């Protein structure tokens, strides 16, 4: 790997983490539409989420917030990234707490917790101005 590529990857590691978060949200939402009887979806959505709004609305939220985060990352807008990170972290924290309280333990609990922390960290960097001041694109 060239030194220039390594520097670019190091400077944009938070961008890539947010990108993976958007892919996770989109994937979970689409998977929920395609395989509604899956064990993972049963544990992730149905145990507690249906007590507030229908499962299809949660799936739409996952896809739309993930797609919004993906689009904002392409435009490299700090305000947009902040809003997307806030929405994604809120949804992922809700999912994490839903599985923790209502469901049984499985791997999505770890994934949702890690990606909610990634989005909260990205949000804190954007709000403090670190992204703008120290990591120019």
mmCIF file of N, CA and C in Angstrom:
data_model
loop_
_atom_site.group_PDB
_atom_site.id
_atom_site.type_symbol
_atom_site.label_atom_id
_atom_site.label_comp_id
_atom_site.label_asym_id
_atom_site.label_seq_id
_atom_site.Cartn_x
_atom_site.Cartn_y
_atom_site.Cartn_z
ATOM 1 N N UNK A 1 0.846 -1.165 0.000
ATOM 2 C CA UNK A 1 0.000 0.000 0.000
ATOM 3 C C UNK A 1 0.893 1.230 0.000
ATOM 4 N N UNK A 2 0.542 2.189 -0.811
ATOM 5 C CA UNK A 2 1.363 3.386 -0.893
ATOM 6 C C UNK A 2 1.185 4.253 0.348
ATOM 7 N N UNK A 3 2.153 5.091 0.611
ATOM 8 C CA UNK A 3 2.121 5.971 1.774
ATOM 9 C C UNK A 3 0.997 6.989 1.636
ATOM 10 N N UNK A 4 0.772 7.489 0.420
ATOM 11 C CA UNK A 4 -0.284 8.473 0.191
ATOM 12 C C UNK A 4 -1.660 7.865 0.489
ATOM 13 N N UNK A 5 -1.898 6.640 0.040
ATOM 14 C CA UNK A 5 -3.166 5.968 0.298
ATOM 15 C C UNK A 5 -3.353 5.718 1.789
ATOM 16 N N UNK A 6 -2.296 5.347 2.486
ATOM 17 C CA UNK A 6 -2.378 5.117 3.926
ATOM 18 C C UNK A 6 -2.740 6.404 4.670
ATOM 19 N N UNK A 7 -2.189 7.552 4.237
ATOM 20 C CA UNK A 7 -2.517 8.828 4.870
ATOM 21 C C UNK A 7 -3.974 9.203 4.635
ATOM 22 N N UNK A 8 -4.457 8.984 3.425
ATOM 23 C CA UNK A 8 -5.861 9.292 3.119
ATOM 24 C C UNK A 8 -6.789 8.429 3.954
ATOM 25 N N UNK A 9 -6.483 7.133 4.055
ATOM 26 C CA UNK A 9 -7.321 6.245 4.854
ATOM 27 C C UNK A 9 -7.304 6.620 6.328
ATOM 28 N N UNK A 10 -6.155 7.021 6.839
ATOM 29 C CA UNK A 10 -6.053 7.407 8.242
ATOM 30 C C UNK A 10 -6.843 8.677 8.517
ATOM 31 N N UNK A 11 -6.798 9.640 7.598
ATOM 32 C CA UNK A 11 -7.544 10.886 7.789
ATOM 33 C C UNK A 11 -9.042 10.686 7.655
ATOM 34 N N UNK A 12 -9.456 9.694 6.905
ATOM 35 C CA UNK A 12 -10.881 9.504 6.651
ATOM 36 C C UNK A 12 -11.448 8.287 7.367
ATOM 37 N N UNK A 13 -10.786 7.812 8.410
ATOM 38 C CA UNK A 13 -11.281 6.608 9.074
ATOM 39 C C UNK A 13 -12.650 6.809 9.691
ATOM 40 N N UNK A 14 -12.948 7.999 10.207
ATOM 41 C CA UNK A 14 -14.270 8.249 10.776
ATOM 42 C C UNK A 14 -15.331 8.289 9.691
ATOM 43 N N UNK A 15 -14.965 8.804 8.531
ATOM 44 C CA UNK A 15 -15.885 8.821 7.388
ATOM 45 C C UNK A 15 -16.245 7.390 7.012
ATOM 46 N N UNK A 16 -15.271 6.512 6.967
ATOM 47 C CA UNK A 16 -15.531 5.118 6.618
ATOM 48 C C UNK A 16 -16.395 4.429 7.675
ATOM 49 N N UNK A 17 -16.183 4.751 8.937
ATOM 50 C CA UNK A 17 -17.010 4.164 10.000
ATOM 51 C C UNK A 17 -18.465 4.597 9.847
ATOM 52 N N UNK A 18 -18.692 5.873 9.531
ATOM 53 C CA UNK A 18 -20.058 6.350 9.287
ATOM 54 C C UNK A 18 -20.639 5.693 8.041
ATOM 55 N N UNK A 19 -19.805 5.465 7.041
ATOM 56 C CA UNK A 19 -20.276 4.804 5.820
ATOM 57 C C UNK A 19 -20.747 3.388 6.139
ATOM 58 N N UNK A 20 -19.972 2.655 6.938
ATOM 59 C CA UNK A 20 -20.375 1.302 7.322
ATOM 60 C C UNK A 20 -21.650 1.329 8.148
ATOM 61 N N UNK A 21 -21.821 2.355 8.954
ATOM 62 C CA UNK A 21 -23.045 2.488 9.728
ATOM 63 C C UNK A 21 -24.252 2.655 8.808
ATOM 64 N N UNK A 22 -24.109 3.456 7.775
ATOM 65 C CA UNK A 22 -25.216 3.630 6.829
ATOM 66 C C UNK A 22 -25.521 2.325 6.109
ATOM 67 N N UNK A 23 -24.493 1.577 5.762
ATOM 68 C CA UNK A 23 -24.700 0.278 5.103
ATOM 69 C C UNK A 23 -25.419 -0.689 6.053
ATOM 70 N N UNK A 24 -25.050 -0.674 7.333
ATOM 71 C CA UNK A 24 -25.723 -1.526 8.316
ATOM 72 C C UNK A 24 -27.205 -1.187 8.399
ATOM 73 N N UNK A 25 -27.526 0.097 8.501
ATOM 74 C CA UNK A 25 -28.929 0.497 8.607
ATOM 75 C C UNK A 25 -29.721 0.091 7.369
ATOM 76 N N UNK A 26 -29.174 0.348 6.210
ATOM 77 C CA UNK A 26 -29.851 -0.012 4.960
ATOM 78 C C UNK A 26 -30.036 -1.529 4.883
ATOM 79 N N UNK A 27 -28.994 -2.270 5.211
ATOM 80 C CA UNK A 27 -29.052 -3.736 5.130
ATOM 81 C C UNK A 27 -30.080 -4.331 6.079
ATOM 82 N N UNK A 28 -30.119 -3.841 7.311
ATOM 83 C CA UNK A 28 -31.075 -4.368 8.282
ATOM 84 C C UNK A 28 -32.504 -4.069 7.837
ATOM 85 N N UNK A 29 -32.733 -2.852 7.334
ATOM 86 C CA UNK A 29 -34.071 -2.514 6.862
ATOM 87 C C UNK A 29 -34.511 -3.355 5.681
ATOM 88 N N UNK A 30 -33.638 -3.518 4.714
ATOM 89 C CA UNK A 30 -33.969 -4.328 3.532
ATOM 90 C C UNK A 30 -34.134 -5.796 3.917
ATOM 91 N N UNK A 31 -33.265 -6.281 4.791
ATOM 92 C CA UNK A 31 -33.381 -7.671 5.252
ATOM 93 C C UNK A 31 -34.716 -7.889 5.963
ATOM 94 N N UNK A 32 -35.151 -6.889 6.723
ATOM 95 C CA UNK A 32 -36.439 -6.995 7.397
ATOM 96 C C UNK A 32 -37.597 -7.096 6.423
ATOM 97 N N UNK A 33 -37.514 -6.355 5.309
ATOM 98 C CA UNK A 33 -38.562 -6.450 4.279
ATOM 99 C C UNK A 33 -38.530 -7.800 3.574
ATOM 100 N N UNK A 34 -37.325 -8.304 3.301
ATOM 101 C CA UNK A 34 -37.178 -9.535 2.511
ATOM 102 C C UNK A 34 -37.409 -10.811 3.326
ATOM 103 N N UNK A 35 -37.040 -10.801 4.593
ATOM 104 C CA UNK A 35 -37.165 -12.007 5.425
ATOM 105 C C UNK A 35 -37.841 -11.657 6.752
ATOM 106 N N UNK A 36 -39.140 -11.356 6.722
ATOM 107 C CA UNK A 36 -39.808 -10.919 7.953
ATOM 108 C C UNK A 36 -39.906 -11.992 9.035
ATOM 109 N N UNK A 37 -39.765 -13.268 8.675
ATOM 110 C CA UNK A 37 -39.866 -14.345 9.660
ATOM 111 C C UNK A 37 -38.510 -14.793 10.185
ATOM 112 N N UNK A 38 -37.456 -14.078 9.853
ATOM 113 C CA UNK A 38 -36.111 -14.428 10.288
ATOM 114 C C UNK A 38 -35.974 -14.279 11.804
ATOM 115 N N UNK A 39 -35.153 -15.141 12.398
ATOM 116 C CA UNK A 39 -34.897 -15.077 13.838
ATOM 117 C C UNK A 39 -34.286 -13.730 14.222
ATOM 118 N N UNK A 40 -33.368 -13.236 13.403
ATOM 119 C CA UNK A 40 -32.707 -11.959 13.703
ATOM 120 C C UNK A 40 -33.722 -10.833 13.717
ATOM 121 N N UNK A 41 -34.602 -10.808 12.729
ATOM 122 C CA UNK A 41 -35.610 -9.755 12.672
ATOM 123 C C UNK A 41 -36.606 -9.911 13.816
ATOM 124 N N UNK A 42 -36.957 -11.141 14.135
ATOM 125 C CA UNK A 42 -37.866 -11.356 15.255
ATOM 126 C C UNK A 42 -37.278 -10.761 16.539
ATOM 127 N N UNK A 43 -36.009 -11.011 16.787
ATOM 128 C CA UNK A 43 -35.358 -10.498 17.990
ATOM 129 C C UNK A 43 -35.146 -8.991 17.930
ATOM 130 N N UNK A 44 -34.796 -8.483 16.755
ATOM 131 C CA UNK A 44 -34.427 -7.077 16.647
ATOM 132 C C UNK A 44 -35.627 -6.144 16.625
ATOM 133 N N UNK A 45 -36.673 -6.502 15.918
ATOM 134 C CA UNK A 45 -37.800 -5.595 15.747
ATOM 135 C C UNK A 45 -38.998 -5.951 16.619
ATOM 136 N N UNK A 46 -39.414 -7.175 16.585
ATOM 137 C CA UNK A 46 -40.735 -7.529 17.078
ATOM 138 C C UNK A 46 -40.820 -7.529 18.600
ATOM 139 N N UNK A 47 -39.765 -7.864 19.299
ATOM 140 C CA UNK A 47 -39.860 -7.987 20.752
ATOM 141 C C UNK A 47 -40.345 -6.709 21.430
ATOM 142 N N UNK A 48 -39.836 -5.558 21.050
ATOM 143 C CA UNK A 48 -40.254 -4.337 21.726
ATOM 144 C C UNK A 48 -40.731 -3.247 20.799
ATOM 145 N N UNK A 49 -40.253 -3.242 19.575
ATOM 146 C CA UNK A 49 -40.572 -2.146 18.665
ATOM 147 C C UNK A 49 -42.047 -2.077 18.310
ATOM 148 N N UNK A 50 -42.699 -3.212 18.172
ATOM 149 C CA UNK A 50 -44.100 -3.204 17.765
ATOM 150 C C UNK A 50 -45.007 -2.612 18.837
ATOM 151 N N UNK A 51 -44.502 -2.450 20.022
ATOM 152 C CA UNK A 51 -45.312 -1.843 21.067
ATOM 153 C C UNK A 51 -45.501 -0.350 20.821
ATOM 154 N N UNK A 52 -44.697 0.236 19.944
ATOM 155 C CA UNK A 52 -44.791 1.674 19.675
ATOM 156 C C UNK A 52 -45.330 1.933 18.273
ATOM 157 N N UNK A 53 -44.687 1.404 17.251
ATOM 158 C CA UNK A 53 -45.144 1.559 15.866
ATOM 159 C C UNK A 53 -44.957 0.243 15.124
ATOM 160 N N UNK A 54 -45.643 0.051 13.994
ATOM 161 C CA UNK A 54 -45.550 -1.218 13.253
ATOM 162 C C UNK A 54 -44.141 -1.502 12.736
ATOM 163 N N UNK A 55 -43.849 -2.774 12.548
ATOM 164 C CA UNK A 55 -42.521 -3.217 12.144
ATOM 165 C C UNK A 55 -42.129 -2.656 10.775
ATOM 166 N N UNK A 56 -43.073 -2.524 9.856
ATOM 167 C CA UNK A 56 -42.727 -2.009 8.523
ATOM 168 C C UNK A 56 -42.292 -0.544 8.583
ATOM 169 N N UNK A 57 -42.819 0.200 9.511
ATOM 170 C CA UNK A 57 -42.383 1.588 9.670
ATOM 171 C C UNK A 57 -40.960 1.645 10.222
ATOM 172 N N UNK A 58 -40.628 0.736 11.140
ATOM 173 C CA UNK A 58 -39.256 0.674 11.640
ATOM 174 C C UNK A 58 -38.287 0.309 10.509
ATOM 175 N N UNK A 59 -38.688 -0.630 9.676
ATOM 176 C CA UNK A 59 -37.833 -1.009 8.552
ATOM 177 C C UNK A 59 -37.634 0.167 7.605
ATOM 178 N N UNK A 60 -38.694 0.934 7.358
ATOM 179 C CA UNK A 60 -38.574 2.129 6.515
ATOM 180 C C UNK A 60 -37.646 3.168 7.149
ATOM 181 N N UNK A 61 -37.728 3.310 8.474
ATOM 182 C CA UNK A 61 -36.830 4.235 9.164
ATOM 183 C C UNK A 61 -35.373 3.807 9.018
ATOM 184 N N UNK A 62 -35.108 2.531 9.167
ATOM 185 C CA UNK A 62 -33.740 2.036 9.014
ATOM 186 C C UNK A 62 -33.208 2.337 7.618
ATOM 187 N N UNK A 63 -33.993 2.025 6.601
ATOM 188 C CA UNK A 63 -33.548 2.246 5.220
ATOM 189 C C UNK A 63 -33.395 3.738 4.934
ATOM 190 N N UNK A 64 -34.367 4.547 5.331
ATOM 191 C CA UNK A 64 -34.311 5.975 4.992
ATOM 192 C C UNK A 64 -33.196 6.705 5.735
ATOM 193 N N UNK A 65 -33.001 6.413 7.015
ATOM 194 C CA UNK A 65 -31.914 7.065 7.753
ATOM 195 C C UNK A 65 -30.562 6.578 7.246
ATOM 196 N N UNK A 66 -30.445 5.298 6.943
ATOM 197 C CA UNK A 66 -29.197 4.791 6.365
ATOM 198 C C UNK A 66 -28.901 5.414 5.013
ATOM 199 N N UNK A 67 -29.922 5.540 4.181
ATOM 200 C CA UNK A 67 -29.739 6.160 2.866
ATOM 201 C C UNK A 67 -29.402 7.640 3.007
ATOM 202 N N UNK A 68 -30.045 8.332 3.958
ATOM 203 C CA UNK A 68 -29.739 9.737 4.214
ATOM 204 C C UNK A 68 -28.285 9.904 4.651
ATOM 205 N N UNK A 69 -27.834 9.038 5.547
ATOM 206 C CA UNK A 69 -26.445 9.115 5.997
ATOM 207 C C UNK A 69 -25.485 8.846 4.841
ATOM 208 N N UNK A 70 -25.824 7.899 4.008
ATOM 209 C CA UNK A 70 -24.995 7.580 2.851
ATOM 210 C C UNK A 70 -24.904 8.773 1.895
ATOM 211 N N UNK A 71 -26.020 9.429 1.616
ATOM 212 C CA UNK A 71 -26.022 10.583 0.716
ATOM 213 C C UNK A 71 -25.275 11.768 1.301
ATOM 214 N N UNK A 72 -25.437 12.010 2.593
ATOM 215 C CA UNK A 72 -24.768 13.140 3.231
ATOM 216 C C UNK A 72 -23.260 12.937 3.243
ATOM 217 N N UNK A 73 -22.818 11.701 3.422
ATOM 218 C CA UNK A 73 -21.383 11.429 3.384
ATOM 219 C C UNK A 73 -20.812 11.719 2.007
ATOM 220 N N UNK A 74 -21.596 11.510 0.977
ATOM 221 C CA UNK A 74 -21.139 11.805 -0.377
ATOM 222 C C UNK A 74 -21.001 13.300 -0.614
ATOM 223 N N UNK A 75 -21.861 14.096 0.020
ATOM 224 C CA UNK A 75 -21.795 15.549 -0.173
ATOM 225 C C UNK A 75 -20.790 16.216 0.756
ATOM 226 N N UNK A 76 -20.341 15.506 1.795
ATOM 227 C CA UNK A 76 -19.352 15.991 2.760
ATOM 228 C C UNK A 76 -19.796 17.273 3.456
ATOM 229 N N UNK A 77 -21.059 17.349 3.802
ATOM 230 C CA UNK A 77 -21.620 18.467 4.556
ATOM 231 C C UNK A 77 -21.517 18.167 6.042
ATOM 232 N N UNK A 78 -20.880 19.066 6.814
ATOM 233 C CA UNK A 78 -20.709 18.814 8.242
ATOM 234 C C UNK A 78 -22.035 18.891 8.984
ATOM 235 N N UNK A 79 -22.899 19.818 8.609
ATOM 236 C CA UNK A 79 -24.207 19.909 9.254
ATOM 237 C C UNK A 79 -25.020 18.659 8.926
ATOM 238 N N UNK A 80 -25.011 18.254 7.685
ATOM 239 C CA UNK A 80 -25.720 17.051 7.283
ATOM 240 C C UNK A 80 -25.173 15.813 7.963
ATOM 241 N N UNK A 81 -23.847 15.728 8.070
ATOM 242 C CA UNK A 81 -23.237 14.590 8.759
ATOM 243 C C UNK A 81 -23.636 14.562 10.227
ATOM 244 N N UNK A 82 -23.727 15.733 10.842
ATOM 245 C CA UNK A 82 -24.147 15.810 12.237
ATOM 246 C C UNK A 82 -25.578 15.346 12.432
ATOM 247 N N UNK A 83 -26.469 15.800 11.553
ATOM 248 C CA UNK A 83 -27.875 15.383 11.631
ATOM 249 C C UNK A 83 -27.995 13.885 11.380
ATOM 250 N N UNK A 84 -27.285 13.395 10.368
ATOM 251 C CA UNK A 84 -27.340 11.963 10.043
ATOM 252 C C UNK A 84 -26.771 11.124 11.180
ATOM 253 N N UNK A 85 -25.674 11.562 11.771
ATOM 254 C CA UNK A 85 -25.086 10.824 12.894
ATOM 255 C C UNK A 85 -26.025 10.815 14.091
ATOM 256 N N UNK A 86 -26.711 11.937 14.337
ATOM 257 C CA UNK A 86 -27.672 11.992 15.434
ATOM 258 C C UNK A 86 -28.832 11.030 15.201
ATOM 259 N N UNK A 87 -29.407 11.059 13.996
ATOM 260 C CA UNK A 87 -30.529 10.179 13.687
ATOM 261 C C UNK A 87 -30.115 8.709 13.734
ATOM 262 N N UNK A 88 -28.960 8.398 13.148
ATOM 263 C CA UNK A 88 -28.489 7.010 13.132
ATOM 264 C C UNK A 88 -28.182 6.521 14.535
ATOM 265 N N UNK A 89 -27.511 7.346 15.333
ATOM 266 C CA UNK A 89 -27.192 6.911 16.695
ATOM 267 C C UNK A 89 -28.458 6.742 17.529
ATOM 268 N N UNK A 90 -29.436 7.623 17.341
ATOM 269 C CA UNK A 90 -30.693 7.492 18.082
ATOM 270 C C UNK A 90 -31.392 6.185 17.740
ATOM 271 N N UNK A 91 -31.461 5.875 16.453
ATOM 272 C CA UNK A 91 -32.114 4.643 16.024
ATOM 273 C C UNK A 91 -31.353 3.405 16.505
ATOM 274 N N UNK A 92 -30.035 3.444 16.423
ATOM 275 C CA UNK A 92 -29.237 2.296 16.849
ATOM 276 C C UNK A 92 -29.241 2.121 18.367
ATOM 277 N N UNK A 93 -29.261 3.216 19.111
ATOM 278 C CA UNK A 93 -29.363 3.110 20.572
ATOM 279 C C UNK A 93 -30.715 2.509 20.943
ATOM 280 N N UNK A 94 -31.765 2.962 20.254
ATOM 281 C CA UNK A 94 -33.085 2.408 20.509
ATOM 282 C C UNK A 94 -33.089 0.902 20.218
ATOM 283 N N UNK A 95 -32.469 0.507 19.119
ATOM 284 C CA UNK A 95 -32.381 -0.913 18.783
ATOM 285 C C UNK A 95 -31.584 -1.700 19.806
ATOM 286 N N UNK A 96 -30.473 -1.133 20.237
ATOM 287 C CA UNK A 96 -29.644 -1.778 21.254
ATOM 288 C C UNK A 96 -30.427 -1.986 22.546
ATOM 289 N N UNK A 97 -31.104 -0.928 23.001
ATOM 290 C CA UNK A 97 -31.879 -1.026 24.232
ATOM 291 C C UNK A 97 -33.070 -1.969 24.080
ATOM 292 N N UNK A 98 -33.668 -1.987 22.887
ATOM 293 C CA UNK A 98 -34.792 -2.877 22.629
ATOM 294 C C UNK A 98 -34.373 -4.330 22.797
ATOM 295 N N UNK A 99 -33.256 -4.700 22.208
ATOM 296 C CA UNK A 99 -32.788 -6.083 22.305
ATOM 297 C C UNK A 99 -32.341 -6.395 23.728
ATOM 298 N N UNK A 100 -31.681 -5.440 24.357
ATOM 299 C CA UNK A 100 -31.200 -5.655 25.720
ATOM 300 C C UNK A 100 -32.352 -5.877 26.701
ATOM 301 N N UNK A 101 -33.418 -5.110 26.554
ATOM 302 C CA UNK A 101 -34.532 -5.183 27.496
ATOM 303 C C UNK A 101 -35.527 -6.276 27.128
ATOM 304 N N UNK A 102 -35.916 -6.333 25.846
ATOM 305 C CA UNK A 102 -37.005 -7.219 25.448
ATOM 306 C C UNK A 102 -36.561 -8.546 24.835
ATOM 307 N N UNK A 103 -35.384 -8.576 24.263
ATOM 308 C CA UNK A 103 -34.981 -9.754 23.505
ATOM 309 C C UNK A 103 -33.979 -10.620 24.213
ATOM 310 N N UNK A 104 -33.575 -11.634 23.502
ATOM 311 C CA UNK A 104 -32.504 -12.506 23.958
ATOM 312 C C UNK A 104 -31.199 -12.020 23.354
ATOM 313 N N UNK A 105 -30.101 -12.436 23.940
ATOM 314 C CA UNK A 105 -28.806 -12.002 23.450
ATOM 315 C C UNK A 105 -28.497 -12.645 22.106
ATOM 316 N N UNK A 106 -28.018 -11.825 21.149
ATOM 317 C CA UNK A 106 -27.421 -12.341 19.921
ATOM 318 C C UNK A 106 -26.520 -11.266 19.341
ATOM 319 N N UNK A 107 -25.842 -11.575 18.249
ATOM 320 C CA UNK A 107 -24.759 -10.731 17.746
ATOM 321 C C UNK A 107 -25.196 -9.327 17.353
ATOM 322 N N UNK A 108 -26.444 -9.109 16.996
ATOM 323 C CA UNK A 108 -26.847 -7.761 16.593
ATOM 324 C C UNK A 108 -26.796 -6.786 17.761
ATOM 325 N N UNK A 109 -26.873 -7.283 18.979
ATOM 326 C CA UNK A 109 -26.731 -6.420 20.145
ATOM 327 C C UNK A 109 -25.364 -5.748 20.140
ATOM 328 N N UNK A 110 -24.332 -6.502 19.837
ATOM 329 C CA UNK A 110 -22.977 -5.945 19.772
ATOM 330 C C UNK A 110 -22.848 -4.986 18.593
ATOM 331 N N UNK A 111 -23.349 -5.392 17.428
ATOM 332 C CA UNK A 111 -23.243 -4.548 16.229
ATOM 333 C C UNK A 111 -23.960 -3.226 16.433
ATOM 334 N N UNK A 112 -25.146 -3.245 16.972
ATOM 335 C CA UNK A 112 -25.898 -2.014 17.151
ATOM 336 C C UNK A 112 -25.254 -1.129 18.201
ATOM 337 N N UNK A 113 -24.708 -1.719 19.242
ATOM 338 C CA UNK A 113 -24.009 -0.931 20.253
ATOM 339 C C UNK A 113 -22.760 -0.274 19.707
ATOM 340 N N UNK A 114 -21.983 -1.024 18.932
ATOM 341 C CA UNK A 114 -20.747 -0.474 18.355
ATOM 342 C C UNK A 114 -21.061 0.640 17.365
ATOM 343 N N UNK A 115 -22.034 0.426 16.489
ATOM 344 C CA UNK A 115 -22.331 1.445 15.485
ATOM 345 C C UNK A 115 -23.040 2.659 16.076
ATOM 346 N N UNK A 116 -23.770 2.494 17.165
ATOM 347 C CA UNK A 116 -24.322 3.678 17.832
ATOM 348 C C UNK A 116 -23.196 4.493 18.460
ATOM 349 N N UNK A 117 -22.198 3.826 19.022
ATOM 350 C CA UNK A 117 -21.042 4.533 19.586
ATOM 351 C C UNK A 117 -20.250 5.244 18.496
ATOM 352 N N UNK A 118 -20.114 4.628 17.337
ATOM 353 C CA UNK A 118 -19.418 5.261 16.217
ATOM 354 C C UNK A 118 -20.129 6.545 15.817
ATOM 355 N N UNK A 119 -21.448 6.497 15.716
ATOM 356 C CA UNK A 119 -22.199 7.683 15.334
ATOM 357 C C UNK A 119 -22.164 8.758 16.411
ATOM 358 N N UNK A 120 -22.215 8.370 17.674
ATOM 359 C CA UNK A 120 -22.102 9.351 18.747
ATOM 360 C C UNK A 120 -20.721 10.011 18.751
ATOM 361 N N UNK A 121 -19.696 9.227 18.495
ATOM 362 C CA UNK A 121 -18.339 9.777 18.416
ATOM 363 C C UNK A 121 -18.220 10.744 17.230
ATOM 364 N N UNK A 122 -18.786 10.365 16.081
ATOM 365 C CA UNK A 122 -18.769 11.250 14.913
ATOM 366 C C UNK A 122 -19.526 12.541 15.210
ATOM 367 N N UNK A 123 -20.647 12.425 15.887
ATOM 368 C CA UNK A 123 -21.428 13.610 16.243
ATOM 369 C C UNK A 123 -20.641 14.519 17.175
ATOM 370 N N UNK A 124 -19.953 13.948 18.150
ATOM 371 C CA UNK A 124 -19.159 14.772 19.070
ATOM 372 C C UNK A 124 -18.003 15.456 18.350
ATOM 373 N N UNK A 125 -17.390 14.786 17.395
ATOM 374 C CA UNK A 125 -16.297 15.398 16.625
ATOM 375 C C UNK A 125 -16.809 16.550 15.768
ATOM 376 N N UNK A 126 -17.976 16.382 15.200
ATOM 377 C CA UNK A 126 -18.546 17.431 14.355
ATOM 378 C C UNK A 126 -18.969 18.618 15.209
ATOM 379 N N UNK A 127 -19.613 18.363 16.334
ATOM 380 C CA UNK A 127 -20.071 19.453 17.197
ATOM 381 C C UNK A 127 -18.912 20.235 17.804
ATOM 382 N N UNK A 128 -17.821 19.569 18.103
ATOM 383 C CA UNK A 128 -16.658 20.255 18.660
ATOM 384 C C UNK A 128 -15.809 20.926 17.590
ATOM 385 N N UNK A 129 -16.077 20.675 16.327
ATOM 386 C CA UNK A 129 -15.337 21.305 15.245
ATOM 387 C C UNK A 129 -14.060 20.596 14.859
ATOM 388 N N UNK A 130 -13.821 19.412 15.407
ATOM 389 C CA UNK A 130 -12.589 18.684 15.096
ATOM 390 C C UNK A 130 -12.545 18.305 13.629
ATOM 391 N N UNK A 131 -13.660 17.848 13.086
ATOM 392 C CA UNK A 131 -13.708 17.438 11.680
ATOM 393 C C UNK A 131 -13.350 18.615 10.770
ATOM 394 N N UNK A 132 -13.915 19.777 11.070
ATOM 395 C CA UNK A 132 -13.716 20.931 10.210
ATOM 396 C C UNK A 132 -12.298 21.493 10.332
ATOM 397 N N UNK A 133 -11.776 21.569 11.564
ATOM 398 C CA UNK A 133 -10.506 22.235 11.803
ATOM 399 C C UNK A 133 -9.285 21.380 11.511
ATOM 400 N N UNK A 134 -9.357 20.087 11.792
ATOM 401 C CA UNK A 134 -8.153 19.272 11.741
ATOM 402 C C UNK A 134 -8.142 18.204 10.665
ATOM 403 N N UNK A 135 -9.271 17.938 10.064
ATOM 404 C CA UNK A 135 -9.306 16.886 9.066
ATOM 405 C C UNK A 135 -9.978 17.388 7.783
ATOM 406 N N UNK A 136 -9.295 18.234 7.041
ATOM 407 C CA UNK A 136 -9.899 18.746 5.813
ATOM 408 C C UNK A 136 -10.033 17.634 4.773
ATOM 409 N N UNK A 137 -11.072 17.744 3.971
ATOM 410 C CA UNK A 137 -11.311 16.733 2.944
ATOM 411 C C UNK A 137 -10.691 17.151 1.647
#
